Coordinates of C-alpha atoms in Angstrom, one line a residue:
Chain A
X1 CA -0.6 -11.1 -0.1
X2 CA 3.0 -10.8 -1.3
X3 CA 5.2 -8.2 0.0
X4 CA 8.5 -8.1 -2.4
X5 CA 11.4 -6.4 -2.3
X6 CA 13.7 -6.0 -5.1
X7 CA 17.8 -4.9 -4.8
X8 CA 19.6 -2.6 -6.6
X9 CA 21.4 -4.8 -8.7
X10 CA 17.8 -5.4 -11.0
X11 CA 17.1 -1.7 -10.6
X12 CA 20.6 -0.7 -12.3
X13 CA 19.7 -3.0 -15.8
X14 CA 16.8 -1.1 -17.1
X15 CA 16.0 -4.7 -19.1
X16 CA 16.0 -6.9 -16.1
X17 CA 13.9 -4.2 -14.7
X18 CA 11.5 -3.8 -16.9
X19 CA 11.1 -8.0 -16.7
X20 CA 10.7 -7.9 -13.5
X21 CA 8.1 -5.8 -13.6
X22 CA 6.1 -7.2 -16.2
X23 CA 6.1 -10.5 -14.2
X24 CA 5.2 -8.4 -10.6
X25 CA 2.4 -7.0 -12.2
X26 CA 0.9 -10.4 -13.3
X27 CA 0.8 -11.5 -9.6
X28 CA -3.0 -11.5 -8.6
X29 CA -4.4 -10.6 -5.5
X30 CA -2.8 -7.3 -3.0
X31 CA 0.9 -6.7 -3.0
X32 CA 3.6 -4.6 -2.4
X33 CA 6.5 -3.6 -3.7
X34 CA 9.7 -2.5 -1.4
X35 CA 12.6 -1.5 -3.4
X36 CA 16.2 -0.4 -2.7
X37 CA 19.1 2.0 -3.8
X38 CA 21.5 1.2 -7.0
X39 CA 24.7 2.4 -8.0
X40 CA 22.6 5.5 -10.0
X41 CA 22.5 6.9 -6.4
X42 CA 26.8 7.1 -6.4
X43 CA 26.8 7.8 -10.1
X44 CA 24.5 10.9 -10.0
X45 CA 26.4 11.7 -6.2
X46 CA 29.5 12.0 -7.8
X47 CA 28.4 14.4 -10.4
X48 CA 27.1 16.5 -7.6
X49 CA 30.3 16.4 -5.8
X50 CA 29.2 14.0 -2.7
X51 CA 31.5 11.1 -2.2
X52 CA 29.9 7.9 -0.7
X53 CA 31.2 6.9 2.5
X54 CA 30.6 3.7 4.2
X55 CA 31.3 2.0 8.0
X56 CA 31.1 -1.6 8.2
X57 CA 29.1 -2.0 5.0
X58 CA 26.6 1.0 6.0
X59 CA 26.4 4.0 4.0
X60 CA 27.3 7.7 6.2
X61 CA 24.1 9.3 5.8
X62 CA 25.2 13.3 6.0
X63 CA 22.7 15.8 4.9
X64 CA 24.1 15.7 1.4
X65 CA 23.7 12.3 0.8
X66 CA 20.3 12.9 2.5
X67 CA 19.2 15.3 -0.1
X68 CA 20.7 12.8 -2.9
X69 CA 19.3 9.6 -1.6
X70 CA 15.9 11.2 -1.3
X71 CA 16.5 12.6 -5.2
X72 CA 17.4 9.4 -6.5
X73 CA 15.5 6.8 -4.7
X74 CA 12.1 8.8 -4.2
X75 CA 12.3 10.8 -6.6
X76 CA 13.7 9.0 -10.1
X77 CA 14.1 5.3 -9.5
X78 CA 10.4 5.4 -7.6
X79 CA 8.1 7.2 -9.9
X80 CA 10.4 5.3 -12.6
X81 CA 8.8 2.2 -11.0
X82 CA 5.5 3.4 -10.9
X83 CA 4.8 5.0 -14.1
X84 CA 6.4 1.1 -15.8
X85 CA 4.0 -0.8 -13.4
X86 CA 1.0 2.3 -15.0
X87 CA 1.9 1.3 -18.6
X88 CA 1.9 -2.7 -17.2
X89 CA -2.3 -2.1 -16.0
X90 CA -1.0 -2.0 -12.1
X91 CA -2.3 0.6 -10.1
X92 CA 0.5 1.7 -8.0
X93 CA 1.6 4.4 -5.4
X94 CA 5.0 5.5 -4.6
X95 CA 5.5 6.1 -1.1
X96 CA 8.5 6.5 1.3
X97 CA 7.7 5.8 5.1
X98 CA 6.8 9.9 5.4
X99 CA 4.1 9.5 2.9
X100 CA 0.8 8.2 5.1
X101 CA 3.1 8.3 8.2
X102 CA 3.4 4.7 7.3
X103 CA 6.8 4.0 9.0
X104 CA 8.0 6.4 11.4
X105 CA 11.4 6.2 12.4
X106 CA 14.4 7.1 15.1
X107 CA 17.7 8.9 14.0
X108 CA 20.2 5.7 15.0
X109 CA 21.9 6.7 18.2
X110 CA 25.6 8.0 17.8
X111 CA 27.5 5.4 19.6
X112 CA 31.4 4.8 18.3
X113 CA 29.8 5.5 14.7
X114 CA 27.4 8.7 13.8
X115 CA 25.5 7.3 10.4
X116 CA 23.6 10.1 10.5
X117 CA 20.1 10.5 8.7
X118 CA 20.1 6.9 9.4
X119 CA 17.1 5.4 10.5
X120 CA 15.9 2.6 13.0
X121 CA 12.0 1.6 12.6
X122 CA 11.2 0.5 16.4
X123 CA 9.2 -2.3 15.1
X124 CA 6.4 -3.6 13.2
X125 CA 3.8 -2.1 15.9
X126 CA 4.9 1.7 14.7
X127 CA 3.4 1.1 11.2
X128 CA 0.5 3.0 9.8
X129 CA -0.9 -0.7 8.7
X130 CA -4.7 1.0 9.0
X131 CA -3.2 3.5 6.3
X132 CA -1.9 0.6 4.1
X133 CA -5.1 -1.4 4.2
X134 CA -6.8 1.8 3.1
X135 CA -4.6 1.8 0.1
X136 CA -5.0 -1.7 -0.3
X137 CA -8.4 -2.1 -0.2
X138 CA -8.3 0.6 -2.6
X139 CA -6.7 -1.4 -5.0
X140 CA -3.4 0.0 -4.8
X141 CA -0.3 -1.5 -4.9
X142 CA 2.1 0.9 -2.7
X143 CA 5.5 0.8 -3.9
X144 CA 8.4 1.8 -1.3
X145 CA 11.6 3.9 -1.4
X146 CA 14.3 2.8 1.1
X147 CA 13.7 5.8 3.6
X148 CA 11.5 6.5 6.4
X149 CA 10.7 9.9 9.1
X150 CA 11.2 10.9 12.6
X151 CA 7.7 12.2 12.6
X152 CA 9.7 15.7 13.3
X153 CA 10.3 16.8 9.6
X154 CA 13.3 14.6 8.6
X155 CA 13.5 12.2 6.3
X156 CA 16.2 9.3 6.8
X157 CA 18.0 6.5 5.4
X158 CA 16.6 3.3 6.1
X159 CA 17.5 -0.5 4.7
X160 CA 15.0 -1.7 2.5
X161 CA 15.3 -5.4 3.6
X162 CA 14.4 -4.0 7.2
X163 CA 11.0 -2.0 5.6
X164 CA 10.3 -5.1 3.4
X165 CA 10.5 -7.1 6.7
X166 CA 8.5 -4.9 9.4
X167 CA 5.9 -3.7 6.2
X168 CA 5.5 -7.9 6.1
X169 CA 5.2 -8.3 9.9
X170 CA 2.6 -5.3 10.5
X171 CA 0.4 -6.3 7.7
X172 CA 0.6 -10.2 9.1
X173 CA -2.3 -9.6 11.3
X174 CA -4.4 -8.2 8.3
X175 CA -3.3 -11.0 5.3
X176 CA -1.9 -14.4 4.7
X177 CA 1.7 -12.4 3.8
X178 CA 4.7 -14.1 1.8
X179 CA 8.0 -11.7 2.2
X180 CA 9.8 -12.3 -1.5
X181 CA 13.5 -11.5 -1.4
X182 CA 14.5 -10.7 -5.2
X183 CA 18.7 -10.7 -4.6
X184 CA 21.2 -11.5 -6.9
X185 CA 21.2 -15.6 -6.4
X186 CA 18.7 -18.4 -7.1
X187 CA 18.2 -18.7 -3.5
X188 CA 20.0 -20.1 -0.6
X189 CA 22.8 -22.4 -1.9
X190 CA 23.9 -25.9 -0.7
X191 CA 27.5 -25.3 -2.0
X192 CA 28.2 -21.7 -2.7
X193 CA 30.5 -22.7 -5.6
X194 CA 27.5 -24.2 -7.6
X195 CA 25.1 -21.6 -8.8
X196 CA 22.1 -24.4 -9.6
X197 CA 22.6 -26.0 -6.3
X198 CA 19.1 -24.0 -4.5
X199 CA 17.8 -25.5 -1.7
X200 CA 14.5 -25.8 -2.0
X201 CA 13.4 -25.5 1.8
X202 CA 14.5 -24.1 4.8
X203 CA 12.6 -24.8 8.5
X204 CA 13.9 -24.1 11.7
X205 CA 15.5 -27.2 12.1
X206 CA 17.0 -27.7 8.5
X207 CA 18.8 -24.3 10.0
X208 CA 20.2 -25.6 12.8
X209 CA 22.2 -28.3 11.1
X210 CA 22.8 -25.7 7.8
X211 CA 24.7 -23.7 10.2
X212 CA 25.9 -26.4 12.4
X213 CA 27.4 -28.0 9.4
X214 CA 28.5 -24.8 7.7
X215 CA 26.5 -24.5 4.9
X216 CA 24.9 -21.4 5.6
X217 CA 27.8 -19.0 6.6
X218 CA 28.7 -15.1 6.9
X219 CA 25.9 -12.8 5.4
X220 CA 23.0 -15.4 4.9
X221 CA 23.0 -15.7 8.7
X222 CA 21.5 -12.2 9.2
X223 CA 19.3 -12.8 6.8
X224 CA 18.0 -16.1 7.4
X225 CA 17.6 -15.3 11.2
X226 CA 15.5 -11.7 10.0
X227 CA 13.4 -14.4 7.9
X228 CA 12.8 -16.6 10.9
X229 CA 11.8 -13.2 12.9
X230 CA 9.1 -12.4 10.6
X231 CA 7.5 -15.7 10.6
X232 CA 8.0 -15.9 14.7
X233 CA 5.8 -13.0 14.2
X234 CA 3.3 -13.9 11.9
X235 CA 4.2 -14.0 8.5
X236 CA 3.2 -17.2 6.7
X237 CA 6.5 -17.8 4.3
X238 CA 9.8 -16.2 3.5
X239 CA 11.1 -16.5 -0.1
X240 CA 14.5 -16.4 -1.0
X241 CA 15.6 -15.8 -4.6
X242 CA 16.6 -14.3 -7.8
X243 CA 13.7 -11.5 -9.8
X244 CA 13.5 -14.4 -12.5
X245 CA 12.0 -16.7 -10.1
X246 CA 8.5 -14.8 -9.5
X247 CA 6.9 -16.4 -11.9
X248 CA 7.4 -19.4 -10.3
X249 CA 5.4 -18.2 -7.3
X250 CA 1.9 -19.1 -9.3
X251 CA 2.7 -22.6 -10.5
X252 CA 1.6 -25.9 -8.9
X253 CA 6.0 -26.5 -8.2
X254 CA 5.8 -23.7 -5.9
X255 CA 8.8 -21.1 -5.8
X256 CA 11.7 -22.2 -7.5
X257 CA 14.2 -20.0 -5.0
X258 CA 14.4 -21.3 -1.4
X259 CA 11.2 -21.4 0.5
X260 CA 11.6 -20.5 4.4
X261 CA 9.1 -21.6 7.1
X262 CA 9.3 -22.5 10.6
X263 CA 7.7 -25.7 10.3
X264 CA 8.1 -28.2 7.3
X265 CA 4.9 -29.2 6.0
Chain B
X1 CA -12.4 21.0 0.6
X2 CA -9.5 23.3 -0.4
X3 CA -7.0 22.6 -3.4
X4 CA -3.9 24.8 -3.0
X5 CA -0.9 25.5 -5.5
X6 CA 1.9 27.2 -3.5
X7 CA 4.8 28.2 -6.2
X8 CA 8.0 28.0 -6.1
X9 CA 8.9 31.6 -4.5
X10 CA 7.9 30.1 -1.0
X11 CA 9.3 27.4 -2.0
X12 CA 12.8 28.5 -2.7
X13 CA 12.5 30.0 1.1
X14 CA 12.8 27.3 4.1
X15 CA 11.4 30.3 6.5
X16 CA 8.6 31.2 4.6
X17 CA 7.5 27.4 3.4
X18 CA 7.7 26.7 7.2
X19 CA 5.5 29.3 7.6
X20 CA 2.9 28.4 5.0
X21 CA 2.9 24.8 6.0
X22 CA 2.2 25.3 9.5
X23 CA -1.0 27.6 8.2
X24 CA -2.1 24.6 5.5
X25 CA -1.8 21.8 8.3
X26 CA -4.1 23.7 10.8
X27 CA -6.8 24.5 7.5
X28 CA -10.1 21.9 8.8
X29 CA -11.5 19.3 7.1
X30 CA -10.4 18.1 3.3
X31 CA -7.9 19.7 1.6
X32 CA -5.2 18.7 -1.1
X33 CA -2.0 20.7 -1.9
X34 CA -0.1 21.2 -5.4
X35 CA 3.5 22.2 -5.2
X36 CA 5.7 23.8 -8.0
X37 CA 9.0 23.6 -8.9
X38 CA 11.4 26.6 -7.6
X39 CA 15.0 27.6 -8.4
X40 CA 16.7 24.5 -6.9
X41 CA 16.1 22.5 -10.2
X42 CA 17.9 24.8 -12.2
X43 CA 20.5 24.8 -9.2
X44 CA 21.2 21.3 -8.9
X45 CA 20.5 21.0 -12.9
X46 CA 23.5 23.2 -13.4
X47 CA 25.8 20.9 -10.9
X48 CA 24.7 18.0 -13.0
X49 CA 25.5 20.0 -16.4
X50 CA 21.8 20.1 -17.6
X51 CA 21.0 23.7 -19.0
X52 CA 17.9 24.5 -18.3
X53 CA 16.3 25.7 -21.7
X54 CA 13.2 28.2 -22.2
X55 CA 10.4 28.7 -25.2
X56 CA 8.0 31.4 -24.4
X57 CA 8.7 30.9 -20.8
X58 CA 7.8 27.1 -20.9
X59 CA 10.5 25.2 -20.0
X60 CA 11.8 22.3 -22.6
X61 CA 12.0 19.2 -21.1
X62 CA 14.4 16.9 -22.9
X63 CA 15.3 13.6 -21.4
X64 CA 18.2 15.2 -18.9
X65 CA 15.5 17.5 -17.9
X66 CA 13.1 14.9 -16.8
X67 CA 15.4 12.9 -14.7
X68 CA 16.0 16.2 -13.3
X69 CA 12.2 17.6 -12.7
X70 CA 12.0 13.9 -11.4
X71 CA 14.7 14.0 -8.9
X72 CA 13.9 17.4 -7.3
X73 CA 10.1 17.9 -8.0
X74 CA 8.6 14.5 -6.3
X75 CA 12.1 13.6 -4.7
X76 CA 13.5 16.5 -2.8
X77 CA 10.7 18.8 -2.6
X78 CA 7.4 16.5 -2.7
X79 CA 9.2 14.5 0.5
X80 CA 10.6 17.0 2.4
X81 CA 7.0 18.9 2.3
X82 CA 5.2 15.4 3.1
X83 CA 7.6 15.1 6.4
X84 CA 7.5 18.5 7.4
X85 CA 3.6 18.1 7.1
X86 CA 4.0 14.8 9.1
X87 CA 5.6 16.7 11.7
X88 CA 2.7 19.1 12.1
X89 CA 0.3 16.7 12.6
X90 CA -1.1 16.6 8.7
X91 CA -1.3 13.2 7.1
X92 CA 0.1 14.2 4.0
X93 CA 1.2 11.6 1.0
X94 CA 2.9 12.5 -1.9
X95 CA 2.0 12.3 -5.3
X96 CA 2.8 12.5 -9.0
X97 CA -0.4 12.1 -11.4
X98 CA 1.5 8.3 -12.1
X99 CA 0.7 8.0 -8.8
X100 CA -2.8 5.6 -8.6
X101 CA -3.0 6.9 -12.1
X102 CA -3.9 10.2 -10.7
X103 CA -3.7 12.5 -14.1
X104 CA -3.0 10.6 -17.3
X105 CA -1.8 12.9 -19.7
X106 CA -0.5 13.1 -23.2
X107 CA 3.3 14.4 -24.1
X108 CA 2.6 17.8 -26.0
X109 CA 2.4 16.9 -29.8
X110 CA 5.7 18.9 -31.7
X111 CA 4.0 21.5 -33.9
X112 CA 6.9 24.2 -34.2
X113 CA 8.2 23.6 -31.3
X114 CA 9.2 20.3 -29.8
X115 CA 8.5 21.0 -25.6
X116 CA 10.0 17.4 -25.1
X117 CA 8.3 15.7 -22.1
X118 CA 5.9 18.1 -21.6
X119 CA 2.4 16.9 -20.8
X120 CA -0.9 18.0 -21.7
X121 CA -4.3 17.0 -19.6
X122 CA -6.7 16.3 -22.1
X123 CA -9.5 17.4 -19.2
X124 CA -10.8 16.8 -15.7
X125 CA -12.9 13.7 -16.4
X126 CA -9.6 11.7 -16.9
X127 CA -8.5 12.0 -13.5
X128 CA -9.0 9.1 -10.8
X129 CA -11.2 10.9 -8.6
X130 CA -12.1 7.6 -7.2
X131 CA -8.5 6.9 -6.1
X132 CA -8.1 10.5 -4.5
X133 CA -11.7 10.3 -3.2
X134 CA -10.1 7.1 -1.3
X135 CA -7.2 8.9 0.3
X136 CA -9.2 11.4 1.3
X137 CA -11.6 9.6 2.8
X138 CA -8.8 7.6 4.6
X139 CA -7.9 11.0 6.3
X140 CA -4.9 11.4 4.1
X141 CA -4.1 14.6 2.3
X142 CA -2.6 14.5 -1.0
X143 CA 0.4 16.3 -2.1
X144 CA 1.2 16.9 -5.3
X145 CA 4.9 17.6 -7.5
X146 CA 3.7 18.9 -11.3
X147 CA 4.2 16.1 -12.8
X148 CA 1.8 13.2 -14.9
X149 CA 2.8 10.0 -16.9
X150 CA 1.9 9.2 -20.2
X151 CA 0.1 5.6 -19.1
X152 CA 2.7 4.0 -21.5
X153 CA 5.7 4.0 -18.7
X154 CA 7.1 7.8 -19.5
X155 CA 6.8 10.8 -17.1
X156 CA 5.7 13.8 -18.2
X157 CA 6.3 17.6 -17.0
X158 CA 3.3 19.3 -16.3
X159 CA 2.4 22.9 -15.4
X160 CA 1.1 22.9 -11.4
X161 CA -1.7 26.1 -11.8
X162 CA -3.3 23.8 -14.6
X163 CA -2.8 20.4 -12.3
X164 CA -4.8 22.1 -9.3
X165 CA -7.4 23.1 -11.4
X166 CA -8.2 20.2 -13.6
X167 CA -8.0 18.0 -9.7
X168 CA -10.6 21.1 -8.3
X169 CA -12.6 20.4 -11.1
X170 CA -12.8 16.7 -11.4
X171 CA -13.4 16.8 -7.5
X172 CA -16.0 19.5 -7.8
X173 CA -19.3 16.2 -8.4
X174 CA -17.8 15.2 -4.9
X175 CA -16.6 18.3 -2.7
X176 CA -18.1 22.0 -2.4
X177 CA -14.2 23.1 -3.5
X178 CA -12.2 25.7 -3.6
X179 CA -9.4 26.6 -4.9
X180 CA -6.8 28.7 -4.2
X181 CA -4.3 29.7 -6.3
X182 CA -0.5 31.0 -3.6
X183 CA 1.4 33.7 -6.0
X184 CA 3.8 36.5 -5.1
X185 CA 1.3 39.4 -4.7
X186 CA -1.3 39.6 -2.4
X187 CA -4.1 39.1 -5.1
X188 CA -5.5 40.6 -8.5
X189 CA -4.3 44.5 -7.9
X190 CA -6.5 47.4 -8.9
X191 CA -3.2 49.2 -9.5
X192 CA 0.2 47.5 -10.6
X193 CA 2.1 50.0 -8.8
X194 CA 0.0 49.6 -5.7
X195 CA 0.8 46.0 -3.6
X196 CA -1.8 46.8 -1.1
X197 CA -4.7 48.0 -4.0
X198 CA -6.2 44.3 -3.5
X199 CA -9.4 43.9 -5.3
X200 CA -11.3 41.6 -2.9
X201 CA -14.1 40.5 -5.6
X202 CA -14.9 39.9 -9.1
X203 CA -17.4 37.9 -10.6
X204 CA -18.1 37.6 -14.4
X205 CA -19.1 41.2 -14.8
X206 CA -16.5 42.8 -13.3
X207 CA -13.9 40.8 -14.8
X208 CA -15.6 42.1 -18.1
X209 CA -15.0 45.7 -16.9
X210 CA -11.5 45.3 -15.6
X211 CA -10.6 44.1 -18.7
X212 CA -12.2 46.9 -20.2
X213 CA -10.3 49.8 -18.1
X214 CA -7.3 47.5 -18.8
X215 CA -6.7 47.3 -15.0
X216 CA -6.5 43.4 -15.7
X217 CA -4.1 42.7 -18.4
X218 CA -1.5 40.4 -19.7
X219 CA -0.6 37.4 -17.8
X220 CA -3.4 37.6 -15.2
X221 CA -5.6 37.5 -17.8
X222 CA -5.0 33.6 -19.3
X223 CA -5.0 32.9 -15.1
X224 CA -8.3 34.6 -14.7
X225 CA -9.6 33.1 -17.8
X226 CA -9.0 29.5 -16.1
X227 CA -10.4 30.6 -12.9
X228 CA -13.5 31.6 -14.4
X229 CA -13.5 27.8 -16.8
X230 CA -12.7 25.8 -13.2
X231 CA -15.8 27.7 -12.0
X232 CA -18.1 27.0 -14.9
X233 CA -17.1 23.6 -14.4
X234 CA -18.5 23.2 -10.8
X235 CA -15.8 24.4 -8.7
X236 CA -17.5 26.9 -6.1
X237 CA -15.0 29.9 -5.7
X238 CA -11.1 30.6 -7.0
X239 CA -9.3 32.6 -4.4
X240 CA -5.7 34.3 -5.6
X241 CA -3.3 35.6 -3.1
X242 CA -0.3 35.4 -1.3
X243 CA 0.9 32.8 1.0
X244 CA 0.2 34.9 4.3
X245 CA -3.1 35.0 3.2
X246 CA -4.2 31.7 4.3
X247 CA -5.2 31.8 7.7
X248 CA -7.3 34.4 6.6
X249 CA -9.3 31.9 5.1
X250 CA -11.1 30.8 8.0
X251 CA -11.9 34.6 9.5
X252 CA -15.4 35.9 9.7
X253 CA -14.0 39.0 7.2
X254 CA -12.4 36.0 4.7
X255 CA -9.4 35.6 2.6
X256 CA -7.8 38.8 2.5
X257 CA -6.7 38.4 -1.1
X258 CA -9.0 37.8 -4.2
X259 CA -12.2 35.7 -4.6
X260 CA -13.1 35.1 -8.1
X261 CA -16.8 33.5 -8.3
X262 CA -19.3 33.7 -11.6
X263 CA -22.1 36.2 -10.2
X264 CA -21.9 38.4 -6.9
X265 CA -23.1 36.7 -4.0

């Protein structure tokens, strides 16, 4: 099955959306759709009067935001989603990690930094996965708003890379499960100055010299080394790319983003 | 099973919506529940500069309003209820009728008046009983904010007394149902002036009376008319009372406000 998540930068260009869309409908077989926030989010906050604040790249979650986050990402850009995949002949369910219990959550400690309604999903082992087959099997697609619960009435923030990633994990044991990352590049780049230049595969030792070498640098390290987590853990293949390369999934090339294993073969 | 719409006067009240969830999660067995809207749409509407506009007392939704309706309806309230019933042990997930194409719909046609998006439900036997029959049978209970889609990508505003009985009815071939209706009085009132005159029966031949005497008049009588249509169509009893009354429901004496069913019995 493919799990997918897709980043605000699609979700902000109702076009690009609604191509994206079109082409995640056509996959066959289960799937799942993780999305994340936008700049509607700050747009619609500002009217409102809520100023976004951010630490080290993380959004401050106070119980405003809360409130707007939970408007805007499971309330408008979710059922959004799902009513588009309707019309496209996809059966799908919005759901945040409340709905089904499906990810239950911890408020992040306070340690120098209080985030807030932020939340930190344990691990993959604290997914509803039984509840997500049901759905499955069903012939639903679920489709996922960045936030989760702490099982004691509060909703909270969460990053939708990390629910795309633990979602992929728990349902490992279940399915053959490819994680897609849709972000804003063809995939991971052999010289960041040149767009075109996607490398096509990644294993664990192709990462070793990437990094040793200095190709893969800042940001993509996180990521990369979340990708290698999953697959540690059971999933089958990490994909790394741009919304316009799903498509590609289905042909006899393979993806035309990066392609992330922990063996080649 | 029980279907139950809870309006928005309990929900504008975080005491009293406590109250009513904590009596809904501990109800045995099946059960489904249909939220309104409340006066936090017209509050946040306002902060957003949307005015919230009224023919006959049905609200116009223009395409403001729908973002809005979107936003608070199956953001805001739909989640916060589904983690609140998390919290007390109910496996709640929420829904919109886009969600696994619960309740198509149709956007109202303009004859003189143009409601906007505004949807009508053609009738019970376009529901996906099967997909809620699936939830249900997962041990999930679905929560519901009053809105359909249009199965061509569009959202549509819909009123939630006519969502929980078109979903009683089309579950009615599967489920002994019934369903209660959550207002502001304690049920249908032999005297108007009299909160505590409660009449706790009518069937078809009383209603005829009532009507008669004029004891049941203006806008209980479209409501009972409904009632008495959900029951021709297979669902077993309507009950109409307040939100307090629901623990009442499982007493040896019964709900303590109004049972509507076609004969005596």
């Amino acid at each position: 099955m493919y799990i997918i998540k897709i980043g605000g930068n699609v979700l902000d260009d109702p076009e690009r959306l609604q191509r994206f869309l079109i082409d995640f409908a056509a996959l066959l077989g289960p799937k799942l759709l993780v999305h994340g926030g936008g700049k509607i989010a700050s747009t619609i906050g500002l009217q409102l009067g809520i100023e976004p604040a951010y630490v080290e790249g993380r959004r401050l979650t106070d119980a405003e935001t809360l409130k707007l986050v939970t408007m805007v990402y499971a309330g408008l850009i979710n059922k959004n989603v799902v009513a588009q995949l309707q019309a496209l002949g996809c059966n799908a369910i919005g759901m945040t990690g409340a709905d089904a219990n499906a990810i239950p959550a911890t408020k992040r400690p306070v340690k120098t930094v209080d985030y807030g309604f932020a939340g930190d999903i344990a691990g993959p082992e604290t997914v509803n996965a039984n509840a997500l087959e049901a759905l499955l099997q069903a012939g639903l697609t679920p489709v996922f708003a960045p936030l989760t619960h702490d099982g004691q009435g509060s909703l909270l923030n969460t990053n939708a890379d990390t629910i795309a990633s633990v979602l992929a994990t728990a349902l490992a044991p279940h399915y053959e499960v490819k994680l897609v990352y849709c972000f804003e590049k063809k995939g991971v780049l052999a010289d960041a100055e040149d767009d075109d230049a996607v490398i096509s595969h990644i294993d664990q030792h192709r990462y070793s010299s990437l990094k040793a070498e200095g190709v893969v640098k800042d940001g993509m390290i996180p990521k990369l080394d979340n990708a290698f987590a999953a697959l540690q853990h059971g999933v089958s293949a990490v994909l790394i790319g741009e919304a316009e390369a799903l498509p590609s999934l289905a042909t006899a090339q393979g993806f035309s983003g990066t392609t992330i294993t922990l063996k080649h073969g």
